[in-house]
Amino acid sequence: MNKKELHSRNEEEYTAFLKHIREEREYTSNFAKSLLTFVLGVCCVLALGLWLVQKESLVVRIFGKDTIISRQLLAIGNSVKSHTRSTKSWSIFGRQQNILLLGVDSNGNGTDMWKGTRSDTIIVINVDPSVHSVNAISIPRDSKVYLPGNHGTDKINAAHAFGGVEMTKKTVEDTLGIKIERYICIHDEGVREVIDAIGGIPIYVEKRMKYDDYAGKLHINLEKGNQVLSGQQAIGYLRFRHDGLGDIGRTQRQQWFLRGLLERLQSPQTISKIPEIVGIAKKYIKTDMSVYELSQLAAMAKGIDEGSVQVAMLPGRPSSKGGLSYWILDPDKVQDVVNRLIYREDTNPDKSAQLIAGILFTSSQAGKAKELRTQLNNLGYTVNMMQSGGLPHTQFIAHNTSVSDSFYKYLKEKIPAIGKIQYVYDPIKLFCVGNSDFTIVLSGR
């Protein structure tokens, strides 16, 4: 095959990939919304618990003296407070734990929200108490897998429709070769109601967002700038599809969203909303984690350095044979992701390695890009640069195993600014300048 034919084939594959990403974004909840599951199930306990223990008289006035709910809320608050500034909260896990986060949509009015529903969002969170860190793997809902029993091959999101959480857990375990210890599952409507209950989410909307999907009853109309989003607006913000590429392109937006959520949860005004939030959580969230486990997970999560959290989407390619759209997983690259983010395989950094760095930047970040190139050149690395107007949010993206966690830590020591941005592992090189081993994306507001 000559170079022209190879280029043409690569261009067709990339176009097909982008089409799949756009379809995935249109019909499914995104990585940000799925991690909201984690926040609703965990951070509510942390933020509200801390306020409750500080406002014991207010709790008694609202819920009565020595009532069941008063005792439970104050117990949660005291538990959170006693562990927030220590490492004891990590000891509850003992060893590495994998927590499955699921987001499910409705089957229609009047139906059971947990039966026959597909899991449009599937995330595996790996908690490692030995190094006080958390990693996350996003599994595309269209991933073609073998389902347990006699169901044969299907999309992985069908596992929940056939057998609920248990079949989904089994499918994920078989596909990735791991053990799932806990799960947290949230219904789509719960996200909307909790946000409305706490008075909206303060957030910076990074661009004008306008989109209408009349068939899906999704209407997005957001102006650029600082805003307080209602539940409906927040769902639109998270599901807006005319943005970066899939989950990787939206990880920084997820961070902005979670910061806004945490800010609102920690406000004194939220206390009066506790009964409503508890009611929503009871209806729309289910988990096999105890309240104590959630409180300890929350205390643990508060001390995590966001820059040290690795996230990845299971690598693969799109396929539409037979009229069905599948995401065909790449076995070798999937195993690479699992080894890195779940089993924490690592190599010592070779400071003399001839690694190639890539810098993608918007025009507003040209000065920072040049400064970064100089710093990388001084460390002995070749740097390829490219300016682009349509980039996702600022990220550090590792493309292969040579860019290990140890290498990343070494690079952060030499260039501290790198450690303040989202860390993504992307072996299929969605954003790559030339044949770079790692890419730093600089995208300004």
Coordinates of C-alpha atoms in Angstrom, one line a residue:
M1 CA 0.0 0.0 0.0
N2 CA 1.5 3.3 -1.0
K3 CA 1.6 6.5 1.2
K4 CA -1.4 8.1 -0.6
E5 CA -3.6 5.0 -0.1
L6 CA -2.4 4.7 3.6
H7 CA -3.2 8.4 4.2
S8 CA -6.6 8.0 2.6
R9 CA -7.4 5.0 4.7
N10 CA -6.2 6.7 7.9
E11 CA -8.4 9.7 7.1
E12 CA -11.5 7.5 6.5
E13 CA -10.9 5.7 9.8
Y14 CA -10.4 9.0 11.7
T15 CA -13.6 10.4 10.1
A16 CA -15.5 7.3 11.2
F17 CA -14.1 7.6 14.7
L18 CA -15.2 11.2 15.0
K19 CA -18.7 10.3 13.7
H20 CA -18.9 7.6 16.4
I21 CA -17.8 10.0 19.1
R22 CA -20.5 12.5 18.0
E23 CA -23.2 9.8 18.1
E24 CA -22.0 8.6 21.5
R25 CA -22.1 12.1 22.8
E26 CA -25.6 12.7 21.5
Y27 CA -27.3 9.7 23.1
T28 CA -25.4 9.0 26.3
S29 CA -24.6 10.6 29.6
N30 CA -20.9 11.7 29.7
F31 CA -18.0 11.1 31.9
A32 CA -18.8 14.3 33.9
K33 CA -22.3 13.2 34.7
S34 CA -21.2 9.8 35.7
L35 CA -18.7 11.2 38.2
L36 CA -21.6 13.2 39.5
T37 CA -22.8 9.9 40.8
F38 CA -19.6 9.8 43.0
V39 CA -20.3 13.3 44.2
L40 CA -23.9 12.8 45.0
G41 CA -23.2 9.5 46.8
V42 CA -20.1 10.7 48.6
C43 CA -19.5 14.5 48.6
C44 CA -23.0 15.2 49.9
V45 CA -22.1 13.2 52.9
L46 CA -18.8 15.0 53.4
A47 CA -20.0 18.6 52.9
L48 CA -23.3 18.3 54.7
G49 CA -21.8 16.2 57.5
L50 CA -19.2 18.8 58.3
W51 CA -21.8 21.6 58.4
L52 CA -24.1 19.4 60.5
V53 CA -21.6 18.7 63.2
Q54 CA -20.8 22.4 63.4
K55 CA -24.4 23.4 63.6
E56 CA -25.7 20.8 66.1
S57 CA -28.3 23.3 67.6
L58 CA -29.7 23.9 64.1
V59 CA -30.0 20.2 63.4
V60 CA -31.9 19.8 66.7
R61 CA -34.2 22.7 65.8
I62 CA -35.0 21.4 62.3
F63 CA -35.3 17.6 63.0
G64 CA -36.1 17.6 66.8
K65 CA -34.1 16.6 69.8
D66 CA -32.8 13.0 70.0
T67 CA -34.8 11.9 66.9
I68 CA -33.6 9.1 64.7
I69 CA -32.7 11.4 61.8
S70 CA -30.9 13.9 64.2
R71 CA -28.8 11.1 65.7
Q72 CA -27.9 9.7 62.3
L73 CA -27.0 13.1 60.7
L74 CA -24.8 14.1 63.7
A75 CA -23.1 10.7 63.7
I76 CA -22.3 11.1 60.0
G77 CA -20.9 14.6 60.6
N78 CA -18.7 13.4 63.6
S79 CA -17.4 10.5 61.6
V80 CA -16.5 12.7 58.6
K81 CA -14.9 15.4 60.9
S82 CA -12.8 12.9 62.7
H83 CA -11.3 11.5 59.5
T84 CA -11.0 14.4 57.2
R85 CA -7.6 15.5 58.3
S86 CA -6.1 12.0 58.7
T87 CA -5.2 9.0 56.6
K88 CA -7.6 6.7 58.6
S89 CA -10.3 7.0 55.9
W90 CA -8.0 5.1 53.5
S91 CA -7.7 2.2 56.0
I92 CA -11.4 1.3 55.5
F93 CA -10.4 -0.1 52.0
G94 CA -7.4 -2.1 53.3
R95 CA -6.3 -2.8 49.7
Q96 CA -7.1 -1.7 46.2
Q97 CA -10.9 -1.5 45.6
N98 CA -12.8 -1.1 42.3
I99 CA -16.0 0.8 42.5
L100 CA -18.5 0.6 39.5
L101 CA -20.4 3.8 38.8
L102 CA -23.5 3.4 36.6
G103 CA -25.8 6.1 35.2
V104 CA -29.2 4.8 33.8
D105 CA -31.9 6.6 31.9
S106 CA -35.7 6.1 32.1
N107 CA -37.6 3.6 30.1
G108 CA -40.6 5.9 30.1
N109 CA -43.2 7.2 32.5
G110 CA -44.7 4.7 34.9
T111 CA -41.8 2.1 34.5
D112 CA -39.5 0.7 37.1
M113 CA -36.4 2.9 36.9
W114 CA -34.0 0.1 37.7
K115 CA -35.5 -2.7 35.6
G116 CA -35.0 -3.1 31.8
T117 CA -33.0 0.1 31.7
R118 CA -29.7 0.4 29.9
S119 CA -26.6 1.8 31.6
D120 CA -25.6 4.7 29.4
T121 CA -22.7 5.6 31.6
I122 CA -20.2 3.0 32.9
I123 CA -17.1 4.0 34.9
V124 CA -14.7 1.9 37.0
I125 CA -13.0 3.9 39.8
N126 CA -9.9 2.3 41.3
V127 CA -9.0 3.4 44.8
D128 CA -5.5 2.5 46.0
P129 CA -4.9 3.2 49.7
S130 CA -1.2 2.4 49.5
V131 CA -0.5 5.5 47.4
H132 CA -3.6 7.6 48.3
S133 CA -4.8 7.9 44.8
V134 CA -7.8 7.3 42.5
N135 CA -7.9 6.4 38.8
A136 CA -10.9 6.1 36.5
I137 CA -11.7 4.1 33.4
S138 CA -14.7 5.1 31.2
I139 CA -16.3 2.2 29.2
P140 CA -18.1 3.3 26.1
R141 CA -21.7 2.1 26.2
D142 CA -21.5 0.6 22.7
S143 CA -18.5 -1.6 23.5
K144 CA -19.1 -5.1 22.0
V145 CA -18.7 -7.7 24.7
Y146 CA -19.8 -11.2 25.7
L147 CA -22.7 -11.1 28.2
P148 CA -23.0 -13.8 30.9
G149 CA -25.5 -16.6 30.5
N150 CA -26.9 -17.3 27.1
H151 CA -27.1 -13.7 25.9
G152 CA -24.1 -13.9 23.5
T153 CA -22.5 -10.8 22.2
D154 CA -24.1 -7.4 22.6
K155 CA -23.4 -3.8 23.6
I156 CA -22.2 -3.6 27.2
N157 CA -25.0 -1.3 28.2
A158 CA -27.5 -4.1 27.5
A159 CA -26.2 -6.0 30.5
H160 CA -28.1 -3.8 32.9
A161 CA -31.3 -4.2 30.9
F162 CA -31.0 -8.0 31.0
G163 CA -29.7 -8.5 34.5
G164 CA -29.3 -5.3 36.4
V165 CA -26.3 -4.3 38.4
E166 CA -25.2 -7.9 39.0
M167 CA -24.9 -8.8 35.3
T168 CA -23.2 -5.5 34.6
K169 CA -20.7 -6.2 37.3
K170 CA -20.0 -9.6 35.9
T171 CA -19.7 -8.3 32.4
V172 CA -17.2 -5.6 33.4
E173 CA -15.2 -8.2 35.5
D174 CA -15.0 -10.6 32.6
T175 CA -14.2 -7.9 30.0
L176 CA -11.4 -6.3 32.0
G177 CA -10.2 -9.2 34.1
I178 CA -10.8 -7.4 37.4
K179 CA -12.9 -7.7 40.5
I180 CA -15.6 -5.1 41.3
E181 CA -16.0 -4.7 45.0
R182 CA -18.7 -2.0 45.2
Y183 CA -21.2 -0.1 43.1
I184 CA -23.0 3.2 43.0
C185 CA -25.9 3.7 40.6
I186 CA -27.8 6.9 39.8
H187 CA -30.9 7.6 37.7
D188 CA -30.7 10.4 35.2
E189 CA -33.6 12.3 36.9
G190 CA -31.8 12.3 40.2
V191 CA -29.0 14.5 38.8
R192 CA -31.5 17.1 37.7
E193 CA -33.5 17.1 40.9
V194 CA -30.5 17.4 43.3
I195 CA -29.1 20.4 41.3
D196 CA -32.5 22.1 41.5
A197 CA -32.7 21.3 45.2
I198 CA -29.4 23.0 46.1
G199 CA -30.3 26.1 44.1
G200 CA -28.3 25.4 40.9
I201 CA -24.6 25.1 40.1
P202 CA -22.3 28.1 39.8
I203 CA -20.1 27.4 36.8
Y204 CA -18.1 29.2 34.0
V205 CA -19.6 28.2 30.6
E206 CA -16.6 28.3 28.3
K207 CA -18.4 28.9 25.1
R208 CA -21.8 29.7 23.6
M209 CA -23.9 26.5 23.6
K210 CA -27.0 26.3 21.4
Y211 CA -28.5 23.0 20.4
D212 CA -32.0 21.5 19.9
D213 CA -32.9 17.9 19.7
Y214 CA -36.7 17.8 19.5
A215 CA -36.9 14.0 19.2
G216 CA -34.8 13.6 22.4
K217 CA -36.5 16.6 24.1
L218 CA -33.1 18.2 24.7
H219 CA -32.8 21.9 24.3
I220 CA -29.6 23.7 25.2
N221 CA -29.2 27.5 25.2
L222 CA -26.4 28.8 27.3
E223 CA -24.4 32.0 27.0
K224 CA -20.6 32.1 27.6
G225 CA -19.6 33.4 31.0
N226 CA -20.2 32.8 34.7
Q227 CA -23.6 31.5 35.4
V228 CA -25.7 29.6 38.0
L229 CA -27.2 26.6 36.1
S230 CA -30.5 25.0 36.9
G231 CA -30.8 21.2 36.9
Q232 CA -32.1 21.3 33.3
Q233 CA -29.4 23.7 32.1
A234 CA -26.7 21.6 33.9
I235 CA -27.8 18.5 32.1
G236 CA -27.6 20.4 28.8
Y237 CA -24.2 21.7 29.7
L238 CA -23.0 18.1 30.4
R239 CA -24.6 16.7 27.3
F240 CA -23.7 19.4 24.8
R241 CA -22.2 17.5 21.8
H242 CA -20.6 20.2 19.7
D243 CA -17.4 20.2 21.8
G244 CA -14.1 18.2 22.0
L245 CA -13.8 14.5 21.3
G246 CA -15.8 12.3 23.7
D247 CA -14.9 11.7 27.3
I248 CA -11.3 12.7 26.8
G249 CA -12.3 16.2 25.5
R250 CA -14.7 16.8 28.4
T251 CA -12.6 15.8 31.5
Q252 CA -11.6 19.4 32.3
R253 CA -15.3 20.5 32.0
Q254 CA -16.1 17.7 34.5
Q255 CA -13.7 19.3 37.0
W256 CA -15.2 22.7 36.6
F257 CA -18.7 21.2 37.1
L258 CA -17.6 19.3 40.3
R259 CA -15.9 22.4 41.7
G260 CA -19.2 24.3 41.3
L261 CA -21.1 21.4 42.9
L262 CA -18.8 21.2 45.9
E263 CA -19.0 25.0 46.3
R264 CA -22.8 24.8 46.5
L265 CA -22.9 21.8 48.8
Q266 CA -20.6 23.5 51.3
S267 CA -22.7 26.6 51.6
P268 CA -24.8 27.1 54.8
Q269 CA -28.0 27.5 52.7
T270 CA -27.7 23.9 51.7
I271 CA -28.5 22.7 55.3
S272 CA -32.2 23.5 55.0
K273 CA -32.3 21.4 51.9
I274 CA -31.1 18.2 53.6
P275 CA -34.5 16.5 53.9
E276 CA -35.2 17.1 50.2
I277 CA -31.7 15.9 49.1
V278 CA -32.0 12.8 51.3
G279 CA -35.4 12.1 49.7
I280 CA -34.0 12.5 46.2
A281 CA -31.0 10.3 47.0
K282 CA -33.2 7.6 48.5
K283 CA -35.3 7.5 45.3
Y284 CA -32.7 7.9 42.6
I285 CA -29.5 6.5 43.9
K286 CA -28.8 2.9 45.0
T287 CA -25.5 1.4 46.2
D288 CA -24.2 -1.5 48.2
M289 CA -21.9 0.9 50.2
S290 CA -22.9 1.7 53.8
V291 CA -23.3 5.3 55.0
Y292 CA -20.1 4.9 57.0
E293 CA -18.2 3.7 53.9
L294 CA -19.5 6.6 51.9
S295 CA -18.4 9.1 54.6
Q296 CA -14.9 7.6 54.7
L297 CA -14.7 7.6 50.9
A298 CA -15.7 11.3 51.0
A299 CA -13.1 12.2 53.6
M300 CA -10.5 10.3 51.5
A301 CA -11.6 12.0 48.3
K302 CA -11.2 15.5 49.8
G303 CA -7.4 15.1 50.1
I304 CA -6.7 13.7 46.6
D305 CA -4.6 15.8 44.3
E306 CA -6.7 16.2 41.1
G307 CA -3.6 16.4 39.0
S308 CA -2.5 12.9 40.1
V309 CA -5.8 11.3 39.0
Q310 CA -5.4 9.3 35.7
V311 CA -8.5 8.9 33.5
A312 CA -8.9 6.9 30.3
M313 CA -11.5 5.6 27.9
L314 CA -11.3 2.0 26.8
P315 CA -9.5 2.1 23.4
G316 CA -11.1 0.7 20.3
R317 CA -12.6 1.6 16.9
P318 CA -16.1 2.1 15.6
S319 CA -17.9 -0.5 13.5
S320 CA -21.4 -0.3 11.9
K321 CA -21.7 -3.7 10.3
G322 CA -25.2 -5.2 10.2
G323 CA -26.8 -1.8 10.8
L324 CA -25.7 -1.7 14.4
S325 CA -23.1 0.7 15.8
Y326 CA -20.5 -1.0 18.0
W327 CA -17.3 0.1 19.7
I328 CA -14.8 -2.7 19.0
L329 CA -12.3 -2.9 21.8
D330 CA -8.6 -3.3 21.1
P331 CA -7.6 -6.2 23.4
D332 CA -3.9 -5.2 23.6
K333 CA -4.6 -1.5 24.3
V334 CA -7.4 -2.4 26.7
Q335 CA -5.0 -4.6 28.7
D336 CA -2.5 -1.7 28.6
V337 CA -5.1 0.6 30.2
V338 CA -6.1 -1.9 32.8
N339 CA -2.4 -2.6 33.7
R340 CA -1.7 1.1 34.1
L341 CA -4.9 2.4 35.9
I342 CA -6.1 -0.7 37.8
Y343 CA -3.0 -2.8 38.5
R344 CA -0.8 0.4 38.7
E345 CA 2.1 -1.2 36.7
D346 CA 4.9 1.4 36.4
T347 CA 8.4 1.7 35.2
N348 CA 11.2 4.0 36.5
P349 CA 11.6 7.0 34.4
D350 CA 14.6 7.0 32.0
K351 CA 15.6 10.6 32.1
S352 CA 17.9 10.2 29.1
A353 CA 15.1 8.6 26.9
Q354 CA 14.6 10.3 23.6
L355 CA 10.9 11.0 24.1
I356 CA 9.0 13.2 21.8
A357 CA 6.7 15.9 23.3
G358 CA 3.8 17.5 21.5
I359 CA 2.2 20.9 22.3
L360 CA -1.3 21.8 21.0
F361 CA -2.3 25.3 21.7
T362 CA -4.9 28.0 20.9
S363 CA -3.8 31.4 19.8
S364 CA -4.3 32.9 23.3
Q365 CA -1.8 30.4 24.7
A366 CA 1.0 30.9 22.2
G367 CA 3.2 32.6 24.7
K368 CA 2.8 29.8 27.3
A369 CA 3.4 27.2 24.5
K370 CA 6.7 28.7 23.6
E371 CA 7.8 28.9 27.2
L372 CA 6.8 25.3 27.7
R373 CA 8.7 24.3 24.6
T374 CA 11.9 25.9 26.0
Q375 CA 11.5 24.1 29.3
L376 CA 11.1 20.8 27.6
N377 CA 14.0 21.4 25.2
N378 CA 16.2 22.2 28.3
L379 CA 15.3 18.8 29.7
G380 CA 16.5 17.2 26.4
Y381 CA 13.2 16.4 24.7
T382 CA 12.2 17.0 21.1
V383 CA 9.1 19.2 20.9
N384 CA 6.5 19.3 18.1
M385 CA 4.1 22.3 18.2
M386 CA 0.8 23.0 16.5
Q387 CA -1.7 25.8 16.9
S388 CA -5.4 24.9 16.6
G389 CA -8.6 26.9 17.2
G390 CA -10.8 24.0 18.3
L391 CA -9.2 22.3 21.2
P392 CA -10.6 20.6 24.3
H393 CA -9.6 21.9 27.7
T394 CA -6.1 22.0 29.0
Q395 CA -4.7 18.5 29.6
F396 CA -1.6 16.4 29.9
I397 CA -2.0 13.3 27.7
A398 CA 0.2 10.2 27.8
H399 CA 0.1 8.1 24.7
N400 CA 2.2 5.0 25.6
T401 CA 3.8 3.1 28.5
S402 CA 7.1 4.9 28.2
V403 CA 5.3 7.9 29.6
S404 CA 4.9 6.2 33.0
D405 CA 3.4 7.5 36.2
S406 CA 7.0 7.9 37.5
F407 CA 8.0 9.8 34.4
Y408 CA 5.0 12.1 34.9
K409 CA 6.0 12.8 38.5
Y410 CA 9.5 13.5 37.4
L411 CA 8.3 16.0 34.8
K412 CA 6.0 17.7 37.4
E413 CA 9.1 18.2 39.6
K414 CA 10.9 19.9 36.7
I415 CA 7.9 21.8 35.4
P416 CA 5.4 22.3 38.3
A417 CA 2.7 23.9 36.1
I418 CA 2.1 20.5 34.4
G419 CA 0.9 19.0 37.6
K420 CA -2.0 21.4 37.8
I421 CA -3.8 20.1 34.7
Q422 CA -5.9 17.0 34.0
Y423 CA -3.9 13.8 33.4
V424 CA -5.3 11.6 30.6
Y425 CA -4.0 8.3 29.3
D426 CA -4.8 7.9 25.6
P427 CA -3.1 5.1 23.7
I428 CA -5.1 5.7 20.5
K429 CA -3.6 9.2 20.2
L430 CA -6.7 11.3 19.6
F431 CA -4.7 14.4 20.2
C432 CA -1.1 14.0 19.0
V433 CA 1.4 16.2 17.2
G434 CA 3.4 14.1 14.9
N435 CA 4.3 10.9 16.6
S436 CA 4.7 12.4 20.1
D437 CA 4.9 10.2 23.2
F438 CA 2.9 12.7 25.2
T439 CA 1.0 15.8 24.3
I440 CA 0.2 18.9 26.4
V441 CA -2.9 20.7 25.3
L442 CA -3.1 24.4 26.2
S443 CA -6.6 25.8 25.7
G444 CA -7.4 29.2 27.0
R445 CA -10.9 30.7 27.8

